[in-house]
Amino acid sequence: MDFSTVELTDETREFRRDVSEFLDVHLNEAVLETERRTGAGHSQPLHRALASRGWVQPTWPVDEGGAGLDPLQNRILQLELADRDAPMISSGTTRIVVGAVRSYGSPWLKEQVLPAVAAGEVICCLGYTEPDGGSDLAGVRTGAVRDGTGWVINGAKMFTTGAQHCQYCFLVTRTNTEVPKHKGITTFLVPLDRAGIEIRPIETLGGERTNAVFYTDVRIEDDYRLGPVDQGWKVLSGPLSDEHGLQRGDAELDEINGQGAGYRATLDRLFRHALHWALTAGPDGSRPYDEPFVQLRLAEIATDLEIARSTPGAMGRVNGSELLIRDSALLVDLVGPTAVLPHGATGASEDGLFEWGHRYAQGTATYGGTTDIMRNIVAQRVLGLPRPPRFDG
Amino acid sequence: MDFSTVELTDETREFRRDVSEFLDVHLNEAVLETERRTGAGHSQPLHRALASRGWVQPTWPVDEGGAGLDPLQNRILQLELADRDAPMISSGTTRIVVGAVRSYGSPWLKEQVLPAVAAGEVICCLGYTEPDGGSDLAGVRTGAVRDGTGWVINGAKMFTTGAQHCQYCFLVTRTNTEVPKHKGITTFLVPLDRAGIEIRPIETLGGERTNAVFYTDVRIEDDYRLGPVDQGWKVLSGPLSDEHGLQRGDAELDEINGQGAGYRATLDRLFRHALHWALTAGPDGSRPYDEPFVQLRLAEIATDLEIARSTPGAMGRVNGSELLIRDSALLVDLVGPTAVLPHGATGASEDGLFEWGHRYAQGTATYGGTTDIMRNIVAQRVLGLPRPPRFDG
Amino acid sequence: MSAAKQRQLRRNDYSLDEQQQAVHEAFADFFTAECPSSRVRAAEPLGFDQALWGKVRELGAVSMAVPADRGGDGATLIDLVLVAEQYGRVLAPVPLIEAVAAARLLARLDADAAADFLAATLTGEMLPTLALHQVGHDPRQIVPAGAVARQVLALHGQELVLITAAAPPEHVENMAHASLAWWDLSAQSGDRQVLAAGPRAVEAFAAAVREWKLLTGAALASSGDDAVRLAVDFVSSRTAFGQLVGSFQAVANAIVDAATAVSAARNLTRKAAWFAEYAPHERRELQPMAYLASARAAVQAATTAVHVQGGFGFSVESDVTLHFRRAKGWSVLAGDPSRELFDIAAHLPASFQ
Amino acid sequence: MSAAKQRQLRRNDYSLDEQQQAVHEAFADFFTAECPSSRVRAAEPLGFDQALWGKVRELGAVSMAVPADRGGDGATLIDLVLVAEQYGRVLAPVPLIEAVAAARLLARLDADAAADFLAATLTGEMLPTLALHQVGHDPRQIVPAGAVARQVLALHGQELVLITAAAPPEHVENMAHASLAWWDLSAQSGDRQVLAAGPRAVEAFAAAVREWKLLTGAALASSGDDAVRLAVDFVSSRTAFGQLVGSFQAVANAIVDAATAVSAARNLTRKAAWFAEYAPHERRELQPMAYLASARAAVQAATTAVHVQGGFGFSVESDVTLHFRRAKGWSVLAGDPSRELFDIAAHLPASFQ
């Protein structure tokens, strides 16, 4: 057990200063404002700048395009990016895809993709969910059919976030309808510039942009296949469980609450701003925090933050999201009418943070597998509860 | 819509005074203390006294052993009994059974049972749940087999509350194993003095006594059958849905929240005592209610009380129980250490009411069909949500 | 555990009588026909549809709120709650509740000026609204319907004033896409007329805010009801893992809990309206309870509906997002709904001792 | 949304080191072997098993809590939390937490008398306990372990006193079947010795109460953990409606939520213990947070376990009822756990600004 402060070496302190100065320049108000306006989840100027320092894949060796950072340095970099609200959605999906390419890509595909990723020239999105499918990945219908040495793809995917600026989509397809559902799946890395691909924007309640992507007679070579034909389920169990936040990094600095860590960080930000609001004196000289009602509410939320931080694995993913949903709503209530004014509106509390937080929170229960699915995982894998009877393979 | 005060006629006022004076005598401290000690849910002296006035089946005509009360008089009687915490569990189960006997009993059985019920000589309990069955009534295993003109019963029932003082048990049995589960059920009114019946007490967390009842080669005549052979499911849909609290009386005075009404009444009692506690000055002259913390808590609970009262039908049954469970726990917290001292202990707050309330509350989510089953009923019957796939008949 | 003292016997009848049922149906038919979600969306972000507002007025939704002896049609608060329910169900982009609360406040005042303003309100020449918070150190506040109204009724100290502007101030964007605007209500600003002063002014204003909350609560509960309907429709037609989404117990139970909260809030709001109309000095905690329950139920229902619709529910294409925005965006305008607990607490000793 | 100021980098390692793992295992083995639920039941209602208490003391559970330079074995608060977890898991009928908190309080005092009492405590001649509430207008209070102890440490005004009785007062029945008794702590009562006075006495007493809460929180979280285990075992072996009870999503999710609350509470308690041991002036809100989270998690877990076991869970035959009684019965002795929120609130500005 260890929660001690990390004593930074001179070298690490220097690194931290370097990161900070770099981000002062490249993660500037223009980048943030563009992100607020577009909800793209990605800034190409920032991404290029990060790539120039090897910070797109910061822990990769320098000769592979990374920066060879140690876990502490990487943690410092990631924390700075998160604290400054850097748009990193596509970086996250790319990280998931890179894992699959490393494990299952052909040598040619690796050569095509991995250096370009590190160089900031390639980013990747995820083609998982289908219009009728929800979180049921095994029920995928988008089909890939053999065509000579290649494949022809037809179908549609919802919520392919980042498709409008990504070069590749990690696509889950059905290649066999004669076998139990999860045994007829094959995964591909599909170049998004192929003919027959149409990308339509989907606006979300949280302001993030995502996409519906339609695939009509899209032809790709077999080299873009990831893993053996019909064995995509195995490929998916890697990245999916990663997206589900069930894996933890090695560093003793890492959060233990998986995918919930990011949502907790959002709640942390909302809380800090609310505390700032509560400790600021109004025109009559009194502070909201002088009132027991306000103290009780903020103390509850601060406790939730520590609870979320202390909840391990898949449980932490559920708590991270659900406490954010509950508390973001309570914070709007607490702050009052100015909390429903968005960024840029006259008089918006904390520049619209609370208005955004309440909307944004709702999506966190769905991203990368719903909290319902997470509870099933906890029930069956953590607690060993019996599975419900199933009707299909 | 009408929530006005009922203007009592002189006659009704007189009736109310009569009830009150009657209960001052017959629902005395000895009766209450016996109930606290035994948890029997029934007082034979009180029951006999009620019967002497026709108040066991108060709305029945006088010539059938009732008192011919109108709905308002009956409401007054029931409220007085409830407000004074009369032990009426077996009266409630008897009421359910009487409905089945009236609808399905042979003329001989009706003659045996109904006048005796009104006279306070017969009370009935429910033999529903089995050791492995939980709330799954269709899965009943206790068997009844034809034996000449009668039947032989073998099996076991759990949670047959009141068996130790009842004359009959309304028993659910399996008479056919060749058909889908709910089509092979037959119900009987079993005299509890037959050979082969063993009653073993079960103590509960709430202090109520219930029983496991074992049936070994118990012989009964066919006259005790209720409804056609193998069609017990139809018989059950009456009393069961009544126990589930889905039916409402005619009187505009009645609660709309079904079985939840009784649980709400318990919460009401806890709340009134807590408010009394909060408004009582301590040795230093201050009252707990002077503190915002206490005000907030009691205002939440008072709101829950109104919410429970305003929640209709099966939803009201869920709310009545779950709000009682939550709030009874919060009240113990609020009042503090003296709230965990039981009735009779030195210094127990409100004579142990809070200590009892927190324990008692837990059973309310199970009695007469769990809150889980109630939610299924709301989902499917009220909201029209699709049923889960089933595996058995 | 001792014998309780004998309690009052009250009727407990939540059902609508014939006349109430008629009001309910008339406005349900009207709003359903006139205000599909496309019309709500078309009015965003200002949240005002002039043509629809004209029709709502023509139907008598404002005049019915005013007593017959003040030139109106003398509907009860129960009737007004039934109207507000239908307004809230479709999220109609009209300043109905503000106009009703302001008109009734004017009708409660003795001043001749108030009578004139009331007459102008009834003819539609004037559209007054209400500043919900007593004007204190900061003279500026966010006023509902403040972006479409030129007159605001406000309590300044112990003075009830009507502030008139040449034109409504600029609309301020907000989560609900409601017609909010910042108003400067200081003594110096604009045309200012004192309509009443002293304790009676304070009480008249407080009554108006209570009515605004009662009707907003009714609207919120019905918004929640429609969110539940949209959730039920969705999960009854979509499949996942080989079965209908709504047949998963976790999904169904979340909807059941939301529907339960909404049902209770609606009934409680109607009951509070009955007491406000017929027994205004009894059970005064019922109004803040109803408002609190409705605000919470609306947020719970909208949040649940967004969630059970999965990715679709989080896309702006889904109508549940319309409810989601109003659930919180409406219910916080009068301050934190949980602060109603203090008002409730203030009334409990009188009601229960 | 602006750049946050650079934060401290802290490790976030909840894992037990080898020595901690050894403590954990030793006490887990001991309590599992020595204290089956039958022994808990046999000790009811007094909640005291003299023979078991002797073994607990022999194992060093009290002496380890005292610093080496005061004659003990100098374990950390983390170690003590690990011991309290195992005590709470089996609901051992021994006054472990009271004895530890009292011994550590004595060790914190300078008075010679305190040293003598500490020595007697370490040899087992004396069993002191702690009155959790500052003695105010009412000199009587319910004291944990007060029915088996003859000495109570109490804060009277600014005086820390040791009250000695000829014999423990009569046991008072209580929900937890704990060894509670009413003590009269007034100046006039019994043998009374002042061990410290002034702000240092107040702070020493406050520290002792914090430690009592920390260890009681650890015990509560583990009680919740065992309730979850009992719930899982039950629903994994019983069927209803043709399937295992635990395969119903509503049942499974209720258990998942309880298990989640328990896991978080345990981790948070361990973290709070780390800070109390190694960084006592930082993040002081962690201790009240841990206690609050543990009290709530224990009640949630016990309530859930009772419910998912159905009728059986509500019968006293089920061991989940043992946990149910302690969950609330232990956690309210120091007052409403939700009042910890005020203590948390007092520390937040220092920790987050």
Short mmCIF file of N, CA and C in Angstrom, two decimals, chain D residues 214-333:
data_model
loop_
_atom_site.label_atom_id
_atom_site.label_comp_id
_atom_site.label_asym_id
_atom_site.label_seq_id
_atom_site.Cartn_x
_atom_site.Cartn_y
_atom_site.Cartn_z
N LEU D 214 -12.35 4.48 12.38
CA LEU D 214 -11.60 3.86 11.29
C LEU D 214 -11.70 2.35 11.39
N LEU D 215 -11.47 1.83 12.59
CA LEU D 215 -11.49 0.37 12.77
C LEU D 215 -12.91 -0.18 12.69
N THR D 216 -13.87 0.56 13.22
CA THR D 216 -15.25 0.12 13.11
C THR D 216 -15.69 0.12 11.64
N GLY D 217 -15.24 1.12 10.89
CA GLY D 217 -15.52 1.15 9.45
C GLY D 217 -14.94 -0.08 8.75
N ALA D 218 -13.72 -0.43 9.12
CA ALA D 218 -13.10 -1.62 8.53
C ALA D 218 -13.93 -2.87 8.84
N ALA D 219 -14.37 -2.95 10.09
CA ALA D 219 -15.19 -4.10 10.48
C ALA D 219 -16.51 -4.12 9.73
N LEU D 220 -17.12 -2.95 9.57
CA LEU D 220 -18.40 -2.87 8.86
C LEU D 220 -18.26 -3.28 7.40
N ALA D 221 -17.21 -2.79 6.75
CA ALA D 221 -17.03 -3.14 5.34
C ALA D 221 -16.88 -4.64 5.18
N SER D 222 -16.14 -5.25 6.10
CA SER D 222 -15.95 -6.70 5.99
C SER D 222 -17.20 -7.48 6.36
N SER D 223 -17.97 -6.95 7.28
CA SER D 223 -19.27 -7.56 7.55
C SER D 223 -20.10 -7.54 6.27
N GLY D 224 -20.08 -6.41 5.58
CA GLY D 224 -20.79 -6.32 4.31
C GLY D 224 -20.27 -7.31 3.29
N ASP D 225 -18.96 -7.50 3.29
CA ASP D 225 -18.36 -8.44 2.35
C ASP D 225 -18.86 -9.86 2.60
N ASP D 226 -18.96 -10.21 3.88
CA ASP D 226 -19.44 -11.55 4.20
C ASP D 226 -20.94 -11.69 3.90
N ALA D 227 -21.68 -10.62 4.09
CA ALA D 227 -23.10 -10.65 3.72
C ALA D 227 -23.25 -10.89 2.22
N VAL D 228 -22.40 -10.25 1.44
CA VAL D 228 -22.43 -10.46 -0.02
C VAL D 228 -22.11 -11.92 -0.33
N ARG D 229 -21.11 -12.45 0.35
CA ARG D 229 -20.76 -13.86 0.13
C ARG D 229 -21.94 -14.77 0.42
N LEU D 230 -22.61 -14.54 1.52
CA LEU D 230 -23.77 -15.36 1.86
C LEU D 230 -24.88 -15.21 0.83
N ALA D 231 -25.04 -13.99 0.33
CA ALA D 231 -26.05 -13.76 -0.71
C ALA D 231 -25.70 -14.51 -1.98
N VAL D 232 -24.43 -14.44 -2.39
CA VAL D 232 -23.99 -15.11 -3.61
C VAL D 232 -24.18 -16.63 -3.47
N ASP D 233 -23.77 -17.17 -2.33
CA ASP D 233 -23.91 -18.62 -2.12
C ASP D 233 -25.37 -19.04 -2.27
N PHE D 234 -26.24 -18.28 -1.64
CA PHE D 234 -27.66 -18.65 -1.64
C PHE D 234 -28.24 -18.62 -3.05
N VAL D 235 -28.06 -17.51 -3.73
CA VAL D 235 -28.72 -17.36 -5.04
C VAL D 235 -28.05 -18.21 -6.12
N SER D 236 -26.88 -18.74 -5.81
CA SER D 236 -26.22 -19.62 -6.79
C SER D 236 -26.68 -21.06 -6.66
N SER D 237 -27.47 -21.35 -5.62
CA SER D 237 -27.87 -22.75 -5.44
C SER D 237 -29.39 -22.93 -5.41
N ARG D 238 -30.15 -21.84 -5.30
CA ARG D 238 -31.61 -21.97 -5.24
C ARG D 238 -32.22 -21.60 -6.59
N THR D 239 -33.30 -22.28 -6.92
CA THR D 239 -33.99 -21.97 -8.18
C THR D 239 -35.37 -21.40 -7.90
N ALA D 240 -35.82 -20.59 -8.85
CA ALA D 240 -37.20 -20.12 -8.84
C ALA D 240 -37.60 -19.89 -10.29
N PHE D 241 -38.83 -20.16 -10.58
CA PHE D 241 -39.31 -19.99 -11.96
C PHE D 241 -38.39 -20.70 -12.96
N GLY D 242 -37.85 -21.85 -12.55
CA GLY D 242 -37.09 -22.66 -13.49
C GLY D 242 -35.67 -22.22 -13.75
N GLN D 243 -35.17 -21.22 -13.03
CA GLN D 243 -33.76 -20.88 -13.20
C GLN D 243 -33.16 -20.50 -11.85
N LEU D 244 -31.83 -20.53 -11.80
CA LEU D 244 -31.16 -20.16 -10.55
C LEU D 244 -31.52 -18.72 -10.19
N VAL D 245 -31.79 -18.51 -8.91
CA VAL D 245 -32.23 -17.17 -8.47
C VAL D 245 -31.21 -16.10 -8.89
N GLY D 246 -29.94 -16.43 -8.78
CA GLY D 246 -28.90 -15.46 -9.09
C GLY D 246 -28.77 -15.13 -10.56
N SER D 247 -29.46 -15.87 -11.41
CA SER D 247 -29.39 -15.56 -12.84
C SER D 247 -30.44 -14.54 -13.24
N PHE D 248 -31.33 -14.17 -12.31
CA PHE D 248 -32.23 -13.04 -12.59
C PHE D 248 -31.43 -11.75 -12.48
N GLN D 249 -31.55 -10.93 -13.50
CA GLN D 249 -30.71 -9.74 -13.57
C GLN D 249 -30.97 -8.79 -12.40
N ALA D 250 -32.23 -8.70 -11.97
CA ALA D 250 -32.53 -7.78 -10.87
C ALA D 250 -31.86 -8.25 -9.58
N VAL D 251 -31.86 -9.54 -9.35
CA VAL D 251 -31.20 -10.09 -8.16
C VAL D 251 -29.69 -9.89 -8.27
N ALA D 252 -29.15 -10.26 -9.43
CA ALA D 252 -27.70 -10.15 -9.63
C ALA D 252 -27.25 -8.69 -9.48
N ASN D 253 -28.00 -7.77 -10.07
CA ASN D 253 -27.57 -6.37 -10.02
C ASN D 253 -27.60 -5.81 -8.61
N ALA D 254 -28.57 -6.22 -7.83
CA ALA D 254 -28.62 -5.75 -6.44
C ALA D 254 -27.38 -6.23 -5.70
N ILE D 255 -26.98 -7.46 -5.96
CA ILE D 255 -25.78 -7.99 -5.30
C ILE D 255 -24.53 -7.30 -5.83
N VAL D 256 -24.51 -7.05 -7.13
CA VAL D 256 -23.37 -6.35 -7.73
C VAL D 256 -23.22 -4.97 -7.09
N ASP D 257 -24.31 -4.27 -6.93
CA ASP D 257 -24.22 -2.93 -6.35
C ASP D 257 -23.74 -2.98 -4.91
N ALA D 258 -24.20 -3.98 -4.16
CA ALA D 258 -23.73 -4.12 -2.78
C ALA D 258 -22.25 -4.46 -2.75
N ALA D 259 -21.85 -5.38 -3.61
CA ALA D 259 -20.44 -5.78 -3.65
C ALA D 259 -19.56 -4.60 -4.05
N THR D 260 -20.07 -3.78 -4.95
CA THR D 260 -19.33 -2.61 -5.39
C THR D 260 -19.14 -1.63 -4.23
N ALA D 261 -20.20 -1.38 -3.51
CA ALA D 261 -20.12 -0.46 -2.37
C ALA D 261 -19.14 -0.99 -1.32
N VAL D 262 -19.18 -2.29 -1.10
CA VAL D 262 -18.29 -2.89 -0.11
C VAL D 262 -16.83 -2.81 -0.55
N SER D 263 -16.57 -3.12 -1.82
CA SER D 263 -15.19 -3.06 -2.32
C SER D 263 -14.63 -1.65 -2.19
N ALA D 264 -15.44 -0.68 -2.58
CA ALA D 264 -14.99 0.70 -2.51
C ALA D 264 -14.73 1.10 -1.07
N ALA D 265 -15.63 0.71 -0.17
CA ALA D 265 -15.49 1.09 1.24
C ALA D 265 -14.23 0.47 1.84
N ARG D 266 -13.97 -0.77 1.49
CA ARG D 266 -12.77 -1.42 2.04
C ARG D 266 -11.51 -0.71 1.55
N ASN D 267 -11.45 -0.46 0.24
CA ASN D 267 -10.27 0.22 -0.29
C ASN D 267 -10.11 1.61 0.29
N LEU D 268 -11.22 2.30 0.41
CA LEU D 268 -11.16 3.67 0.92
C LEU D 268 -10.71 3.67 2.39
N THR D 269 -11.17 2.69 3.14
CA THR D 269 -10.75 2.58 4.54
C THR D 269 -9.26 2.30 4.66
N ARG D 270 -8.78 1.41 3.82
CA ARG D 270 -7.34 1.12 3.85
C ARG D 270 -6.53 2.36 3.48
N LYS D 271 -7.03 3.08 2.47
CA LYS D 271 -6.34 4.30 2.05
C LYS D 271 -6.34 5.33 3.18
N ALA D 272 -7.48 5.47 3.83
CA ALA D 272 -7.57 6.42 4.95
C ALA D 272 -6.59 6.03 6.05
N ALA D 273 -6.46 4.72 6.28
CA ALA D 273 -5.52 4.25 7.30
C ALA D 273 -4.09 4.60 6.91
N TRP D 274 -3.79 4.47 5.62
CA TRP D 274 -2.44 4.83 5.16
C TRP D 274 -2.15 6.29 5.45
N PHE D 275 -3.10 7.15 5.10
CA PHE D 275 -2.88 8.58 5.35
C PHE D 275 -2.79 8.87 6.85
N ALA D 276 -3.64 8.23 7.64
CA ALA D 276 -3.60 8.48 9.08
C ALA D 276 -2.25 8.08 9.66
N GLU D 277 -1.67 7.04 9.09
CA GLU D 277 -0.38 6.55 9.60
C GLU D 277 0.79 7.38 9.09
N TYR D 278 0.78 7.66 7.78
CA TYR D 278 1.99 8.23 7.17
C TYR D 278 1.88 9.70 6.79
N ALA D 279 0.67 10.22 6.69
CA ALA D 279 0.52 11.63 6.31
C ALA D 279 -0.69 12.21 7.04
N PRO D 280 -0.61 12.20 8.40
CA PRO D 280 -1.81 12.49 9.19
C PRO D 280 -2.35 13.91 9.00
N HIS D 281 -1.57 14.81 8.45
CA HIS D 281 -2.08 16.17 8.29
C HIS D 281 -2.60 16.44 6.88
N GLU D 282 -2.58 15.43 6.02
CA GLU D 282 -3.08 15.62 4.66
C GLU D 282 -4.37 14.84 4.47
N ARG D 283 -5.18 15.32 3.53
CA ARG D 283 -6.42 14.64 3.16
C ARG D 283 -7.19 14.16 4.40
N ARG D 284 -7.39 15.05 5.35
CA ARG D 284 -8.02 14.63 6.60
C ARG D 284 -9.49 14.26 6.39
N GLU D 285 -10.04 14.59 5.24
CA GLU D 285 -11.43 14.18 4.96
C GLU D 285 -11.53 12.68 4.67
N LEU D 286 -10.41 12.03 4.44
CA LEU D 286 -10.49 10.61 4.05
C LEU D 286 -11.06 9.74 5.17
N GLN D 287 -10.69 10.03 6.42
CA GLN D 287 -11.20 9.17 7.50
C GLN D 287 -12.72 9.25 7.64
N PRO D 288 -13.31 10.45 7.75
CA PRO D 288 -14.78 10.46 7.80
C PRO D 288 -15.43 9.91 6.53
N MET D 289 -14.82 10.11 5.39
CA MET D 289 -15.37 9.52 4.16
C MET D 289 -15.39 8.00 4.24
N ALA D 290 -14.29 7.44 4.73
CA ALA D 290 -14.18 5.98 4.79
C ALA D 290 -15.22 5.41 5.75
N TYR D 291 -15.39 6.10 6.87
CA TYR D 291 -16.35 5.63 7.86
C TYR D 291 -17.78 5.70 7.31
N LEU D 292 -18.10 6.81 6.67
CA LEU D 292 -19.42 6.99 6.09
C LEU D 292 -19.68 5.93 5.01
N ALA D 293 -18.70 5.76 4.13
CA ALA D 293 -18.87 4.79 3.04
C ALA D 293 -19.03 3.38 3.60
N SER D 294 -18.29 3.06 4.65
CA SER D 294 -18.36 1.71 5.22
C SER D 294 -19.70 1.47 5.91
N ALA D 295 -20.16 2.47 6.66
CA ALA D 295 -21.45 2.31 7.35
C ALA D 295 -22.55 2.10 6.32
N ARG D 296 -22.54 2.89 5.29
CA ARG D 296 -23.58 2.76 4.27
C ARG D 296 -23.46 1.43 3.52
N ALA D 297 -22.24 1.04 3.19
CA ALA D 297 -22.06 -0.20 2.44
C ALA D 297 -22.51 -1.41 3.25
N ALA D 298 -22.23 -1.38 4.55
CA ALA D 298 -22.61 -2.52 5.38
C ALA D 298 -24.12 -2.66 5.45
N VAL D 299 -24.82 -1.53 5.60
CA VAL D 299 -26.28 -1.58 5.66
C VAL D 299 -26.85 -2.01 4.31
N GLN D 300 -26.28 -1.47 3.24
CA GLN D 300 -26.75 -1.86 1.90
C GLN D 300 -26.54 -3.36 1.67
N ALA D 301 -25.36 -3.84 2.02
CA ALA D 301 -25.05 -5.26 1.78
C ALA D 301 -25.96 -6.16 2.61
N ALA D 302 -26.14 -5.83 3.87
CA ALA D 302 -26.98 -6.68 4.73
C ALA D 302 -28.43 -6.65 4.27
N THR D 303 -28.92 -5.46 3.94
CA THR D 303 -30.29 -5.33 3.47
C THR D 303 -30.50 -6.12 2.18
N THR D 304 -29.54 -6.00 1.28
CA THR D 304 -29.63 -6.73 0.01
C THR D 304 -29.58 -8.23 0.24
N ALA D 305 -28.68 -8.66 1.12
CA ALA D 305 -28.54 -10.10 1.37
C ALA D 305 -29.82 -10.66 1.99
N VAL D 306 -30.40 -9.94 2.94
CA VAL D 306 -31.68 -10.37 3.50
C VAL D 306 -32.70 -10.50 2.38
N HIS D 307 -32.75 -9.51 1.53
CA HIS D 307 -33.80 -9.50 0.50
C HIS D 307 -33.63 -10.62 -0.53
N VAL D 308 -32.42 -10.81 -1.03
CA VAL D 308 -32.27 -11.81 -2.09
C VAL D 308 -32.39 -13.23 -1.55
N GLN D 309 -32.25 -13.38 -0.24
CA GLN D 309 -32.50 -14.71 0.34
C GLN D 309 -33.99 -14.95 0.59
N GLY D 310 -34.82 -13.96 0.27
CA GLY D 310 -36.26 -14.15 0.38
C GLY D 310 -36.70 -14.43 1.80
N GLY D 311 -37.69 -15.30 1.95
CA GLY D 311 -38.21 -15.61 3.27
C GLY D 311 -37.12 -16.15 4.19
N PHE D 312 -36.21 -16.95 3.64
CA PHE D 312 -35.14 -17.50 4.47
C PHE D 312 -34.28 -16.39 5.06
N GLY D 313 -33.98 -15.38 4.23
CA GLY D 313 -33.14 -14.29 4.69
C GLY D 313 -33.75 -13.51 5.84
N PHE D 314 -35.08 -13.55 5.92
CA PHE D 314 -35.77 -12.83 6.99
C PHE D 314 -35.97 -13.70 8.23
N SER D 315 -35.59 -14.97 8.12
CA SER D 315 -35.70 -15.82 9.31
C SER D 315 -34.39 -15.76 10.08
N VAL D 316 -34.48 -15.82 11.41
CA VAL D 316 -33.27 -15.65 12.21
C VAL D 316 -32.28 -16.78 11.98
N GLU D 317 -32.74 -17.85 11.39
CA GLU D 317 -31.84 -18.96 11.07
C GLU D 317 -30.74 -18.54 10.10
N SER D 318 -31.03 -17.57 9.26
CA SER D 318 -30.04 -17.15 8.26
C SER D 318 -28.97 -16.28 8.90
N ASP D 319 -27.72 -16.57 8.58
CA ASP D 319 -26.61 -15.79 9.15
C ASP D 319 -26.59 -14.35 8.63
N VAL D 320 -27.29 -14.07 7.53
CA VAL D 320 -27.27 -12.67 7.09
C VAL D 320 -27.95 -11.77 8.11
N THR D 321 -28.85 -12.34 8.93
CA THR D 321 -29.49 -11.50 9.95
C THR D 321 -28.47 -11.06 11.01
N LEU D 322 -27.43 -11.87 11.22
CA LEU D 322 -26.38 -11.46 12.16
C LEU D 322 -25.69 -10.20 11.66
N HIS D 323 -25.39 -10.20 10.36
CA HIS D 323 -24.76 -9.01 9.77
C HIS D 323 -25.72 -7.83 9.77
N PHE D 324 -26.98 -8.12 9.47
CA PHE D 324 -27.96 -7.03 9.44
C PHE D 324 -28.01 -6.30 10.77
N ARG D 325 -28.02 -7.04 11.85
CA ARG D 325 -28.13 -6.41 13.17
C ARG D 325 -26.91 -5.56 13.50
N ARG D 326 -25.71 -6.04 13.13
CA ARG D 326 -24.50 -5.26 13.44
C ARG D 326 -24.33 -4.06 12.51
N ALA D 327 -24.77 -4.23 11.26
CA ALA D 327 -24.53 -3.17 10.29
C ALA D 327 -25.06 -1.84 10.84
N LYS D 328 -26.29 -1.86 11.27
CA LYS D 328 -26.86 -0.63 11.82
C LYS D 328 -26.48 -0.46 13.29
N GLY D 329 -26.47 -1.56 14.00
CA GLY D 329 -26.26 -1.49 15.44
C GLY D 329 -24.87 -0.99 15.82
N TRP D 330 -23.87 -1.28 14.99
CA TRP D 330 -22.53 -0.75 15.25
C TRP D 330 -22.38 0.68 14.74
N SER D 331 -23.00 0.94 13.57
CA SER D 331 -22.62 2.18 12.87
C SER D 331 -23.29 3.41 13.43
N VAL D 332 -24.22 3.23 14.35
CA VAL D 332 -24.92 4.41 14.87
C VAL D 332 -24.43 4.78 16.28
N LEU D 333 -23.52 3.96 16.82
CA LEU D 333 -23.08 4.20 18.20
C LEU D 333 -22.37 5.55 18.35
#
